[in-house]
Amino acid sequence: MQTDYSEIVHRLAKAQKVVVLTGAGISAESGVPTFRSPDGIWSKFKPEELANMEAFLRNPKLVWEWYQYRRRLIEEVQPNPGHLTLVAMEAFFPYFSLFTQNVDGLHHKAGSRCVYELHGNIMRNRCSRCEKRFMHSEGDMTEGLSRCSCGGLLRPDVVWFGEMLPEDVLSKAYEDAQSADVFFSIGTSAVVYPAAHLPILAAESGAFVIEINTETTAISNMVHITLFGKSGEILPHLWRTFRERVNF
Ligand code: BV8
Ligand code: ZN
């Protein structure tokens, strides 16, 4: 069934500002398991058991092993056509920004420049006292608690539950969501806040909101269009259609 992209093409053709939010779904076709799908990485554990400071202090070995497992997996994967299409879109629009909840670094690896990491990056560790960052290969630790030279506890440089998102990134995200002409929500179940608030804020502020997902989500009833399917297939197809229509 041929999807009718005419409304989307029309909106994109006159858009000055295009803003994108991505979640784990955009990396699924690269082989990175999502969080909440049945075979997702949280199917065995609950986020509360792993992605928070209390769990880390209670069982640092388990949490480090979970991150090391994910890091080894992510080091082997490549961006997929969904990531690559967003790189092409960034080059086309007068203003384009990409906010990702993903910590896998695949947007950077694909070549996106205007990427903001809402939840940090799994390939870095951070000192919980002086905030110094280390690439994770430096002094890997899966045993116990390791410390920075300042004595602070080292931890993965990601945002855990109950932790604030990077202030500068979050305020930029709110600013862009409120002023976008077109807002894409791609591959996210839209259950984790404050990131999940961005498409809602965009819709409330007058943006045309397009969701791309393999299933309905918590925001499907409030976006303008949901394109059901894999982002690695829909994005390249949509972009090809757009370029033909505006013969760009
Ligand atoms: C904060 C980093 C406050 C670590 C992550 C009750 C109500 C509302 C909010 C809360 C609440 N109780 C607690 C909260 C706050 C909490 C929250 O939102 N909880 C939720 C679960 C209810 N939020 C927080 O704690 C945040 N901080 O609020 O601080 C505060 C205030 C004052 C002072 C101090 C603090 C911090 C949230 C960040 C947590 N960190 N990750 C790590 O990765 O290890 S969250 C984690 O979930 C990832 O970042 C992930 O990106 C994010 C969202 O998940 P998704 O990306 O959407 O992935 P998911 O698997 O869920 O969905 C994938 C989707 O893709 C699916 O829809 C699927 O259908 C689709 N899909 C699959 N394949 C494809 C596809 N789509 C397209 N193509 C495909 N091929
Ligand atoms: Zn330190």
mmCIF file with all atom_site columns, N, CA and C in Angstrom, residues 8 11-12 14-23 26 86 89-90 92-100 107 114-116 118 169-188 195 197-203 205-212 219 223-224 235 238-239:
data_model
loop_
_atom_site.group_PDB
_atom_site.id
_atom_site.type_symbol
_atom_site.label_atom_id
_atom_site.label_alt_id
_atom_site.label_comp_id
_atom_site.label_asym_id
_atom_site.label_entity_id
_atom_site.label_seq_id
_atom_site.pdbx_PDB_ins_code
_atom_site.Cartn_x
_atom_site.Cartn_y
_atom_site.Cartn_z
_atom_site.occupancy
_atom_site.B_iso_or_equiv
_atom_site.pdbx_formal_charge
_atom_site.auth_seq_id
_atom_site.auth_comp_id
_atom_site.auth_asym_id
_atom_site.auth_atom_id
_atom_site.pdbx_PDB_model_num
ATOM 1   N N  . ILE A 1 8   ? 2.747  15.612 4.028  1.00 0.00 ? 8   ILE A N  1
ATOM 2   C CA . ILE A 1 8   ? 4.089  15.767 4.636  1.00 0.00 ? 8   ILE A CA 1
ATOM 3   C C  . ILE A 1 8   ? 5.008  16.530 3.689  1.00 0.00 ? 8   ILE A C  1
ATOM 4   N N  . ARG A 1 11  ? 4.210  20.155 3.737  1.00 0.00 ? 11  ARG A N  1
ATOM 5   C CA . ARG A 1 11  ? 4.684  20.819 4.982  1.00 0.00 ? 11  ARG A CA 1
ATOM 6   C C  . ARG A 1 11  ? 6.214  20.992 4.964  1.00 0.00 ? 11  ARG A C  1
ATOM 7   N N  . LEU A 1 12  ? 6.901  19.952 4.500  1.00 0.00 ? 12  LEU A N  1
ATOM 8   C CA . LEU A 1 12  ? 8.365  20.037 4.468  1.00 0.00 ? 12  LEU A CA 1
ATOM 9   C C  . LEU A 1 12  ? 8.843  21.070 3.454  1.00 0.00 ? 12  LEU A C  1
ATOM 10  N N  . LYS A 1 14  ? 7.676  23.859 2.703  1.00 0.00 ? 14  LYS A N  1
ATOM 11  C CA . LYS A 1 14  ? 7.665  25.261 3.164  1.00 0.00 ? 14  LYS A CA 1
ATOM 12  C C  . LYS A 1 14  ? 8.257  25.409 4.567  1.00 0.00 ? 14  LYS A C  1
ATOM 13  N N  . ALA A 1 15  ? 8.847  24.321 5.077  1.00 0.00 ? 15  ALA A N  1
ATOM 14  C CA . ALA A 1 15  ? 9.385  24.377 6.453  1.00 0.00 ? 15  ALA A CA 1
ATOM 15  C C  . ALA A 1 15  ? 10.734 25.091 6.495  1.00 0.00 ? 15  ALA A C  1
ATOM 16  N N  . GLN A 1 16  ? 10.845 26.006 7.454  1.00 0.00 ? 16  GLN A N  1
ATOM 17  C CA . GLN A 1 16  ? 12.153 26.633 7.700  1.00 0.00 ? 16  GLN A CA 1
ATOM 18  C C  . GLN A 1 16  ? 12.898 25.865 8.791  1.00 0.00 ? 16  GLN A C  1
ATOM 19  N N  . LYS A 1 17  ? 12.110 25.369 9.788  1.00 0.00 ? 17  LYS A N  1
ATOM 20  C CA . LYS A 1 17  ? 12.731 24.775 10.977 1.00 0.00 ? 17  LYS A CA 1
ATOM 21  C C  . LYS A 1 17  ? 12.165 23.363 11.168 1.00 0.00 ? 17  LYS A C  1
ATOM 22  N N  . VAL A 1 18  ? 13.052 22.375 11.032 1.00 0.00 ? 18  VAL A N  1
ATOM 23  C CA . VAL A 1 18  ? 12.655 20.972 11.219 1.00 0.00 ? 18  VAL A CA 1
ATOM 24  C C  . VAL A 1 18  ? 13.410 20.421 12.429 1.00 0.00 ? 18  VAL A C  1
ATOM 25  N N  . VAL A 1 19  ? 12.664 19.848 13.375 1.00 0.00 ? 19  VAL A N  1
ATOM 26  C CA . VAL A 1 19  ? 13.257 19.343 14.625 1.00 0.00 ? 19  VAL A CA 1
ATOM 27  C C  . VAL A 1 19  ? 12.873 17.876 14.776 1.00 0.00 ? 19  VAL A C  1
ATOM 28  N N  . VAL A 1 20  ? 13.816 17.075 15.244 1.00 0.00 ? 20  VAL A N  1
ATOM 29  C CA . VAL A 1 20  ? 13.610 15.623 15.327 1.00 0.00 ? 20  VAL A CA 1
ATOM 30  C C  . VAL A 1 20  ? 13.926 15.117 16.731 1.00 0.00 ? 20  VAL A C  1
ATOM 31  N N  . LEU A 1 21  ? 13.081 14.220 17.245 1.00 0.00 ? 21  LEU A N  1
ATOM 32  C CA . LEU A 1 21  ? 13.372 13.473 18.477 1.00 0.00 ? 21  LEU A CA 1
ATOM 33  C C  . LEU A 1 21  ? 13.473 12.006 18.084 1.00 0.00 ? 21  LEU A C  1
ATOM 34  N N  . THR A 1 22  ? 14.576 11.353 18.499 1.00 0.00 ? 22  THR A N  1
ATOM 35  C CA . THR A 1 22  ? 14.665 9.910  18.217 1.00 0.00 ? 22  THR A CA 1
ATOM 36  C C  . THR A 1 22  ? 14.786 9.126  19.525 1.00 0.00 ? 22  THR A C  1
ATOM 37  N N  . GLY A 1 23  ? 14.373 7.875  19.429 1.00 0.00 ? 23  GLY A N  1
ATOM 38  C CA . GLY A 1 23  ? 14.490 6.926  20.542 1.00 0.00 ? 23  GLY A CA 1
ATOM 39  C C  . GLY A 1 23  ? 15.103 5.639  20.024 1.00 0.00 ? 23  GLY A C  1
ATOM 40  N N  . ILE A 1 26  ? 15.048 3.867  16.339 1.00 0.00 ? 26  ILE A N  1
ATOM 41  C CA . ILE A 1 26  ? 15.797 4.212  15.127 1.00 0.00 ? 26  ILE A CA 1
ATOM 42  C C  . ILE A 1 26  ? 17.091 3.392  15.035 1.00 0.00 ? 26  ILE A C  1
ATOM 43  N N  . LEU A 1 86  ? 18.565 11.159 8.037  1.00 0.00 ? 86  LEU A N  1
ATOM 44  C CA . LEU A 1 86  ? 18.538 12.370 8.879  1.00 0.00 ? 86  LEU A CA 1
ATOM 45  C C  . LEU A 1 86  ? 19.758 13.255 8.606  1.00 0.00 ? 86  LEU A C  1
ATOM 46  N N  . MET A 1 89  ? 18.775 15.189 5.541  1.00 0.00 ? 89  MET A N  1
ATOM 47  C CA . MET A 1 89  ? 17.767 16.213 5.868  1.00 0.00 ? 89  MET A CA 1
ATOM 48  C C  . MET A 1 89  ? 18.407 17.413 6.551  1.00 0.00 ? 89  MET A C  1
ATOM 49  N N  . GLU A 1 90  ? 19.394 17.133 7.394  1.00 0.00 ? 90  GLU A N  1
ATOM 50  C CA . GLU A 1 90  ? 20.073 18.225 8.118  1.00 0.00 ? 90  GLU A CA 1
ATOM 51  C C  . GLU A 1 90  ? 20.705 19.202 7.125  1.00 0.00 ? 90  GLU A C  1
ATOM 52  N N  . PHE A 1 92  ? 19.649 19.905 4.170  1.00 0.00 ? 92  PHE A N  1
ATOM 53  C CA . PHE A 1 92  ? 18.685 20.547 3.258  1.00 0.00 ? 92  PHE A CA 1
ATOM 54  C C  . PHE A 1 92  ? 17.978 21.747 3.888  1.00 0.00 ? 92  PHE A C  1
ATOM 55  N N  . PHE A 1 93  ? 17.553 21.624 5.149  1.00 0.00 ? 93  PHE A N  1
ATOM 56  C CA . PHE A 1 93  ? 16.666 22.651 5.722  1.00 0.00 ? 93  PHE A CA 1
ATOM 57  C C  . PHE A 1 93  ? 17.447 23.833 6.301  1.00 0.00 ? 93  PHE A C  1
ATOM 58  N N  . PRO A 1 94  ? 16.870 25.013 6.216  1.00 0.00 ? 94  PRO A N  1
ATOM 59  C CA . PRO A 1 94  ? 17.549 26.185 6.781  1.00 0.00 ? 94  PRO A CA 1
ATOM 60  C C  . PRO A 1 94  ? 17.927 25.979 8.247  1.00 0.00 ? 94  PRO A C  1
ATOM 61  N N  . TYR A 1 95  ? 17.025 25.342 9.013  1.00 0.00 ? 95  TYR A N  1
ATOM 62  C CA . TYR A 1 95  ? 17.335 25.030 10.411 1.00 0.00 ? 95  TYR A CA 1
ATOM 63  C C  . TYR A 1 95  ? 16.899 23.597 10.700 1.00 0.00 ? 95  TYR A C  1
ATOM 64  N N  . PHE A 1 96  ? 17.819 22.813 11.232 1.00 0.00 ? 96  PHE A N  1
ATOM 65  C CA . PHE A 1 96  ? 17.519 21.408 11.533 1.00 0.00 ? 96  PHE A CA 1
ATOM 66  C C  . PHE A 1 96  ? 18.220 21.038 12.833 1.00 0.00 ? 96  PHE A C  1
ATOM 67  N N  . SER A 1 97  ? 17.467 20.454 13.788 1.00 0.00 ? 97  SER A N  1
ATOM 68  C CA . SER A 1 97  ? 18.131 19.986 15.022 1.00 0.00 ? 97  SER A CA 1
ATOM 69  C C  . SER A 1 97  ? 17.585 18.603 15.377 1.00 0.00 ? 97  SER A C  1
ATOM 70  N N  . LEU A 1 98  ? 18.476 17.795 15.959 1.00 0.00 ? 98  LEU A N  1
ATOM 71  C CA . LEU A 1 98  ? 18.155 16.387 16.252 1.00 0.00 ? 98  LEU A CA 1
ATOM 72  C C  . LEU A 1 98  ? 18.441 16.107 17.728 1.00 0.00 ? 98  LEU A C  1
ATOM 73  N N  . PHE A 1 99  ? 17.388 15.785 18.481 1.00 0.00 ? 99  PHE A N  1
ATOM 74  C CA . PHE A 1 99  ? 17.528 15.469 19.904 1.00 0.00 ? 99  PHE A CA 1
ATOM 75  C C  . PHE A 1 99  ? 17.321 13.965 20.049 1.00 0.00 ? 99  PHE A C  1
ATOM 76  N N  . THR A 1 100 ? 18.334 13.288 20.598 1.00 0.00 ? 100 THR A N  1
ATOM 77  C CA . THR A 1 100 ? 18.185 11.846 20.726 1.00 0.00 ? 100 THR A CA 1
ATOM 78  C C  . THR A 1 100 ? 18.179 11.423 22.182 1.00 0.00 ? 100 THR A C  1
ATOM 79  N N  . HIS A 1 107 ? 23.961 8.469  15.718 1.00 0.00 ? 107 HIS A N  1
ATOM 80  C CA . HIS A 1 107 ? 23.715 9.663  14.876 1.00 0.00 ? 107 HIS A CA 1
ATOM 81  C C  . HIS A 1 107 ? 25.039 10.352 14.534 1.00 0.00 ? 107 HIS A C  1
ATOM 82  N N  . CYS A 1 114 ? 24.250 18.214 13.956 1.00 0.00 ? 114 CYS A N  1
ATOM 83  C CA . CYS A 1 114 ? 23.445 18.973 14.903 1.00 0.00 ? 114 CYS A CA 1
ATOM 84  C C  . CYS A 1 114 ? 22.669 18.025 15.816 1.00 0.00 ? 114 CYS A C  1
ATOM 85  N N  . VAL A 1 115 ? 23.437 17.229 16.585 1.00 0.00 ? 115 VAL A N  1
ATOM 86  C CA . VAL A 1 115 ? 22.827 16.203 17.444 1.00 0.00 ? 115 VAL A CA 1
ATOM 87  C C  . VAL A 1 115 ? 22.962 16.620 18.907 1.00 0.00 ? 115 VAL A C  1
ATOM 88  N N  . TYR A 1 116 ? 21.876 16.508 19.640 1.00 0.00 ? 116 TYR A N  1
ATOM 89  C CA . TYR A 1 116 ? 21.938 16.793 21.078 1.00 0.00 ? 116 TYR A CA 1
ATOM 90  C C  . TYR A 1 116 ? 21.548 15.522 21.830 1.00 0.00 ? 116 TYR A C  1
ATOM 91  N N  . LEU A 1 118 ? 20.168 13.823 24.822 1.00 0.00 ? 118 LEU A N  1
ATOM 92  C CA . LEU A 1 118 ? 19.361 14.138 26.013 1.00 0.00 ? 118 LEU A CA 1
ATOM 93  C C  . LEU A 1 118 ? 19.738 13.264 27.211 1.00 0.00 ? 118 LEU A C  1
ATOM 94  N N  . VAL A 1 169 ? 21.079 21.225 27.128 1.00 0.00 ? 169 VAL A N  1
ATOM 95  C CA . VAL A 1 169 ? 20.464 20.426 26.054 1.00 0.00 ? 169 VAL A CA 1
ATOM 96  C C  . VAL A 1 169 ? 18.948 20.472 26.177 1.00 0.00 ? 169 VAL A C  1
ATOM 97  N N  . LEU A 1 170 ? 18.458 20.327 27.397 1.00 0.00 ? 170 LEU A N  1
ATOM 98  C CA . LEU A 1 170 ? 17.003 20.301 27.598 1.00 0.00 ? 170 LEU A CA 1
ATOM 99  C C  . LEU A 1 170 ? 16.366 21.648 27.261 1.00 0.00 ? 170 LEU A C  1
ATOM 100 N N  . SER A 1 171 ? 17.019 22.737 27.640 1.00 0.00 ? 171 SER A N  1
ATOM 101 C CA . SER A 1 171 ? 16.396 24.037 27.327 1.00 0.00 ? 171 SER A CA 1
ATOM 102 C C  . SER A 1 171 ? 16.433 24.288 25.818 1.00 0.00 ? 171 SER A C  1
ATOM 103 N N  . LYS A 1 172 ? 17.462 23.831 25.165 1.00 0.00 ? 172 LYS A N  1
ATOM 104 C CA . LYS A 1 172 ? 17.527 23.946 23.698 1.00 0.00 ? 172 LYS A CA 1
ATOM 105 C C  . LYS A 1 172 ? 16.414 23.117 23.061 1.00 0.00 ? 172 LYS A C  1
ATOM 106 N N  . ALA A 1 173 ? 16.174 21.947 23.639 1.00 0.00 ? 173 ALA A N  1
ATOM 107 C CA . ALA A 1 173 ? 15.126 21.066 23.096 1.00 0.00 ? 173 ALA A CA 1
ATOM 108 C C  . ALA A 1 173 ? 13.751 21.714 23.240 1.00 0.00 ? 173 ALA A C  1
ATOM 109 N N  . TYR A 1 174 ? 13.507 22.307 24.404 1.00 0.00 ? 174 TYR A N  1
ATOM 110 C CA . TYR A 1 174 ? 12.211 22.985 24.602 1.00 0.00 ? 174 TYR A CA 1
ATOM 111 C C  . TYR A 1 174 ? 12.068 24.153 23.624 1.00 0.00 ? 174 TYR A C  1
ATOM 112 N N  . GLU A 1 175 ? 13.148 24.909 23.478 1.00 0.00 ? 175 GLU A N  1
ATOM 113 C CA . GLU A 1 175 ? 13.132 26.082 22.589 1.00 0.00 ? 175 GLU A CA 1
ATOM 114 C C  . GLU A 1 175 ? 12.825 25.641 21.158 1.00 0.00 ? 175 GLU A C  1
ATOM 115 N N  . ASP A 1 176 ? 13.493 24.584 20.698 1.00 0.00 ? 176 ASP A N  1
ATOM 116 C CA . ASP A 1 176 ? 13.298 24.124 19.317 1.00 0.00 ? 176 ASP A CA 1
ATOM 117 C C  . ASP A 1 176 ? 11.932 23.477 19.114 1.00 0.00 ? 176 ASP A C  1
ATOM 118 N N  . ALA A 1 177 ? 11.466 22.739 20.117 1.00 0.00 ? 177 ALA A N  1
ATOM 119 C CA . ALA A 1 177 ? 10.131 22.108 19.980 1.00 0.00 ? 177 ALA A CA 1
ATOM 120 C C  . ALA A 1 177 ? 9.060  23.182 19.861 1.00 0.00 ? 177 ALA A C  1
ATOM 121 N N  . GLN A 1 178 ? 9.250  24.297 20.584 1.00 0.00 ? 178 GLN A N  1
ATOM 122 C CA . GLN A 1 178 ? 8.242  25.370 20.583 1.00 0.00 ? 178 GLN A CA 1
ATOM 123 C C  . GLN A 1 178 ? 8.266  26.215 19.319 1.00 0.00 ? 178 GLN A C  1
ATOM 124 N N  . SER A 1 179 ? 9.345  26.094 18.533 1.00 0.00 ? 179 SER A N  1
ATOM 125 C CA . SER A 1 179 ? 9.436  26.969 17.350 1.00 0.00 ? 179 SER A CA 1
ATOM 126 C C  . SER A 1 179 ? 9.578  26.176 16.049 1.00 0.00 ? 179 SER A C  1
ATOM 127 N N  . ALA A 1 180 ? 9.372  24.867 16.136 1.00 0.00 ? 180 ALA A N  1
ATOM 128 C CA . ALA A 1 180 ? 9.521  24.034 14.927 1.00 0.00 ? 180 ALA A CA 1
ATOM 129 C C  . ALA A 1 180 ? 8.336  24.226 13.982 1.00 0.00 ? 180 ALA A C  1
ATOM 130 N N  . ASP A 1 181 ? 8.604  24.141 12.674 1.00 0.00 ? 181 ASP A N  1
ATOM 131 C CA . ASP A 1 181 ? 7.503  24.092 11.690 1.00 0.00 ? 181 ASP A CA 1
ATOM 132 C C  . ASP A 1 181 ? 7.037  22.641 11.552 1.00 0.00 ? 181 ASP A C  1
ATOM 133 N N  . VAL A 1 182 ? 8.029  21.742 11.482 1.00 0.00 ? 182 VAL A N  1
ATOM 134 C CA . VAL A 1 182 ? 7.732  20.305 11.409 1.00 0.00 ? 182 VAL A CA 1
ATOM 135 C C  . VAL A 1 182 ? 8.562  19.605 12.489 1.00 0.00 ? 182 VAL A C  1
ATOM 136 N N  . PHE A 1 183 ? 7.899  18.703 13.262 1.00 0.00 ? 183 PHE A N  1
ATOM 137 C CA . PHE A 1 183 ? 8.584  17.965 14.328 1.00 0.00 ? 183 PHE A CA 1
ATOM 138 C C  . PHE A 1 183 ? 8.386  16.467 14.075 1.00 0.00 ? 183 PHE A C  1
ATOM 139 N N  . PHE A 1 184 ? 9.497  15.735 14.027 1.00 0.00 ? 184 PHE A N  1
ATOM 140 C CA . PHE A 1 184 ? 9.429  14.271 13.853 1.00 0.00 ? 184 PHE A CA 1
ATOM 141 C C  . PHE A 1 184 ? 9.684  13.596 15.205 1.00 0.00 ? 184 PHE A C  1
ATOM 142 N N  . SER A 1 185 ? 8.862  12.608 15.549 1.00 0.00 ? 185 SER A N  1
ATOM 143 C CA . SER A 1 185 ? 9.125  11.740 16.707 1.00 0.00 ? 185 SER A CA 1
ATOM 144 C C  . SER A 1 185 ? 9.352  10.346 16.143 1.00 0.00 ? 185 SER A C  1
ATOM 145 N N  . ILE A 1 186 ? 10.597 9.869  16.217 1.00 0.00 ? 186 ILE A N  1
ATOM 146 C CA . ILE A 1 186 ? 10.970 8.647  15.493 1.00 0.00 ? 186 ILE A CA 1
ATOM 147 C C  . ILE A 1 186 ? 11.470 7.562  16.454 1.00 0.00 ? 186 ILE A C  1
ATOM 148 N N  . GLY A 1 187 ? 10.806 6.404  16.443 1.00 0.00 ? 187 GLY A N  1
ATOM 149 C CA . GLY A 1 187 ? 11.314 5.240  17.182 1.00 0.00 ? 187 GLY A CA 1
ATOM 150 C C  . GLY A 1 187 ? 11.361 5.413  18.674 1.00 0.00 ? 187 GLY A C  1
ATOM 151 N N  . THR A 1 188 ? 10.346 6.113  19.224 1.00 0.00 ? 188 THR A N  1
ATOM 152 C CA . THR A 1 188 ? 10.291 6.214  20.678 1.00 0.00 ? 188 THR A CA 1
ATOM 153 C C  . THR A 1 188 ? 8.893  5.875  21.188 1.00 0.00 ? 188 THR A C  1
ATOM 154 N N  . ALA A 1 195 ? 11.776 13.913 27.941 1.00 0.00 ? 195 ALA A N  1
ATOM 155 C CA . ALA A 1 195 ? 11.949 13.808 26.477 1.00 0.00 ? 195 ALA A CA 1
ATOM 156 C C  . ALA A 1 195 ? 10.592 13.619 25.783 1.00 0.00 ? 195 ALA A C  1
ATOM 157 N N  . HIS A 1 197 ? 7.888  14.756 26.417 1.00 0.00 ? 197 HIS A N  1
ATOM 158 C CA . HIS A 1 197 ? 7.064  15.972 26.388 1.00 0.00 ? 197 HIS A CA 1
ATOM 159 C C  . HIS A 1 197 ? 7.328  16.811 25.137 1.00 0.00 ? 197 HIS A C  1
ATOM 160 N N  . LEU A 1 198 ? 8.481  16.573 24.499 1.00 0.00 ? 198 LEU A N  1
ATOM 161 C CA . LEU A 1 198 ? 8.880  17.425 23.368 1.00 0.00 ? 198 LEU A CA 1
ATOM 162 C C  . LEU A 1 198 ? 7.886  17.384 22.199 1.00 0.00 ? 198 LEU A C  1
ATOM 163 N N  . PRO A 1 199 ? 7.466  16.185 21.727 1.00 0.00 ? 199 PRO A N  1
ATOM 164 C CA . PRO A 1 199 ? 6.492  16.198 20.614 1.00 0.00 ? 199 PRO A CA 1
ATOM 165 C C  . PRO A 1 199 ? 5.150  16.823 21.010 1.00 0.00 ? 199 PRO A C  1
ATOM 166 N N  . ILE A 1 200 ? 4.784  16.657 22.279 1.00 0.00 ? 200 ILE A N  1
ATOM 167 C CA . ILE A 1 200 ? 3.520  17.232 22.763 1.00 0.00 ? 200 ILE A CA 1
ATOM 168 C C  . ILE A 1 200 ? 3.631  18.766 22.745 1.00 0.00 ? 200 ILE A C  1
ATOM 169 N N  . LEU A 1 201 ? 4.751  19.246 23.227 1.00 0.00 ? 201 LEU A N  1
ATOM 170 C CA . LEU A 1 201 ? 5.004  20.695 23.260 1.00 0.00 ? 201 LEU A CA 1
ATOM 171 C C  . LEU A 1 201 ? 5.018  21.259 21.838 1.00 0.00 ? 201 LEU A C  1
ATOM 172 N N  . ALA A 1 202 ? 5.628  20.498 20.933 1.00 0.00 ? 202 ALA A N  1
ATOM 173 C CA . ALA A 1 202 ? 5.706  20.941 19.528 1.00 0.00 ? 202 ALA A CA 1
ATOM 174 C C  . ALA A 1 202 ? 4.294  21.056 18.935 1.00 0.00 ? 202 ALA A C  1
ATOM 175 N N  . ALA A 1 203 ? 3.482  20.033 19.191 1.00 0.00 ? 203 ALA A N  1
ATOM 176 C CA . ALA A 1 203 ? 2.097  20.051 18.651 1.00 0.00 ? 203 ALA A CA 1
ATOM 177 C C  . ALA A 1 203 ? 1.327  21.229 19.252 1.00 0.00 ? 203 ALA A C  1
ATOM 178 N N  . SER A 1 205 ? 2.502  23.936 20.194 1.00 0.00 ? 205 SER A N  1
ATOM 179 C CA . SER A 1 205 ? 3.062  25.219 19.735 1.00 0.00 ? 205 SER A CA 1
ATOM 180 C C  . SER A 1 205 ? 2.850  25.429 18.239 1.00 0.00 ? 205 SER A C  1
ATOM 181 N N  . GLY A 1 206 ? 2.092  24.518 17.602 1.00 0.00 ? 206 GLY A N  1
ATOM 182 C CA . GLY A 1 206 ? 1.735  24.761 16.208 1.00 0.00 ? 206 GLY A CA 1
ATOM 183 C C  . GLY A 1 206 ? 2.557  24.009 15.186 1.00 0.00 ? 206 GLY A C  1
ATOM 184 N N  . ALA A 1 207 ? 3.468  23.159 15.639 1.00 0.00 ? 207 ALA A N  1
ATOM 185 C CA . ALA A 1 207 ? 4.255  22.384 14.656 1.00 0.00 ? 207 ALA A CA 1
ATOM 186 C C  . ALA A 1 207 ? 3.389  21.277 14.062 1.00 0.00 ? 207 ALA A C  1
ATOM 187 N N  . PHE A 1 208 ? 3.766  20.866 12.851 1.00 0.00 ? 208 PHE A N  1
ATOM 188 C CA . PHE A 1 208 ? 3.134  19.690 12.235 1.00 0.00 ? 208 PHE A CA 1
ATOM 189 C C  . PHE A 1 208 ? 3.942  18.485 12.717 1.00 0.00 ? 208 PHE A C  1
ATOM 190 N N  . VAL A 1 209 ? 3.337  17.619 13.511 1.00 0.00 ? 209 VAL A N  1
ATOM 191 C CA . VAL A 1 209 ? 4.092  16.536 14.175 1.00 0.00 ? 209 VAL A CA 1
ATOM 192 C C  . VAL A 1 209 ? 3.871  15.195 13.474 1.00 0.00 ? 209 VAL A C  1
ATOM 193 N N  . ILE A 1 210 ? 4.975  14.608 13.064 1.00 0.00 ? 210 ILE A N  1
ATOM 194 C CA . ILE A 1 210 ? 4.960  13.324 12.350 1.00 0.00 ? 210 ILE A CA 1
ATOM 195 C C  . ILE A 1 210 ? 5.640  12.277 13.223 1.00 0.00 ? 210 ILE A C  1
ATOM 196 N N  . GLU A 1 211 ? 4.942  11.178 13.439 1.00 0.00 ? 211 GLU A N  1
ATOM 197 C CA . GLU A 1 211 ? 5.518  10.073 14.226 1.00 0.00 ? 211 GLU A CA 1
ATOM 198 C C  . GLU A 1 211 ? 5.872  8.934  13.277 1.00 0.00 ? 211 GLU A C  1
ATOM 199 N N  . ILE A 1 212 ? 7.007  8.333  13.482 1.00 0.00 ? 212 ILE A N  1
ATOM 200 C CA . ILE A 1 212 ? 7.386  7.126  12.718 1.00 0.00 ? 212 ILE A CA 1
ATOM 201 C C  . ILE A 1 212 ? 7.665  6.040  13.748 1.00 0.00 ? 212 ILE A C  1
ATOM 202 N N  . ILE A 1 219 ? 1.834  8.820  22.382 1.00 0.00 ? 219 ILE A N  1
ATOM 203 C CA . ILE A 1 219 ? 1.478  10.124 21.807 1.00 0.00 ? 219 ILE A CA 1
ATOM 204 C C  . ILE A 1 219 ? 0.781  9.985  20.453 1.00 0.00 ? 219 ILE A C  1
ATOM 205 N N  . VAL A 1 223 ? -0.458 13.287 17.652 1.00 0.00 ? 223 VAL A N  1
ATOM 206 C CA . VAL A 1 223 ? 0.379  13.763 16.539 1.00 0.00 ? 223 VAL A CA 1
ATOM 207 C C  . VAL A 1 223 ? -0.503 13.930 15.306 1.00 0.00 ? 223 VAL A C  1
ATOM 208 N N  . HIS A 1 224 ? -0.007 14.624 14.269 1.00 0.00 ? 224 HIS A N  1
ATOM 209 C CA . HIS A 1 224 ? -0.814 14.836 13.059 1.00 0.00 ? 224 HIS A CA 1
ATOM 210 C C  . HIS A 1 224 ? -0.829 13.605 12.177 1.00 0.00 ? 224 HIS A C  1
ATOM 211 N N  . LEU A 1 235 ? 12.001 6.409  6.404  1.00 0.00 ? 235 LEU A N  1
ATOM 212 C CA . LEU A 1 235 ? 12.715 7.680  6.217  1.00 0.00 ? 235 LEU A CA 1
ATOM 213 C C  . LEU A 1 235 ? 13.330 7.807  4.816  1.00 0.00 ? 235 LEU A C  1
ATOM 214 N N  . LEU A 1 238 ? 10.445 8.263  2.312  1.00 0.00 ? 238 LEU A N  1
ATOM 215 C CA . LEU A 1 238 ? 9.841  9.602  2.429  1.00 0.00 ? 238 LEU A CA 1
ATOM 216 C C  . LEU A 1 238 ? 10.771 10.661 1.816  1.00 0.00 ? 238 LEU A C  1
ATOM 217 N N  . TRP A 1 239 ? 12.069 10.532 2.099  1.00 0.00 ? 239 TRP A N  1
ATOM 218 C CA . TRP A 1 239 ? 13.009 11.559 1.621  1.00 0.00 ? 239 TRP A CA 1
ATOM 219 C C  . TRP A 1 239 ? 13.144 11.503 0.096  1.00 0.00 ? 239 TRP A C  1
#
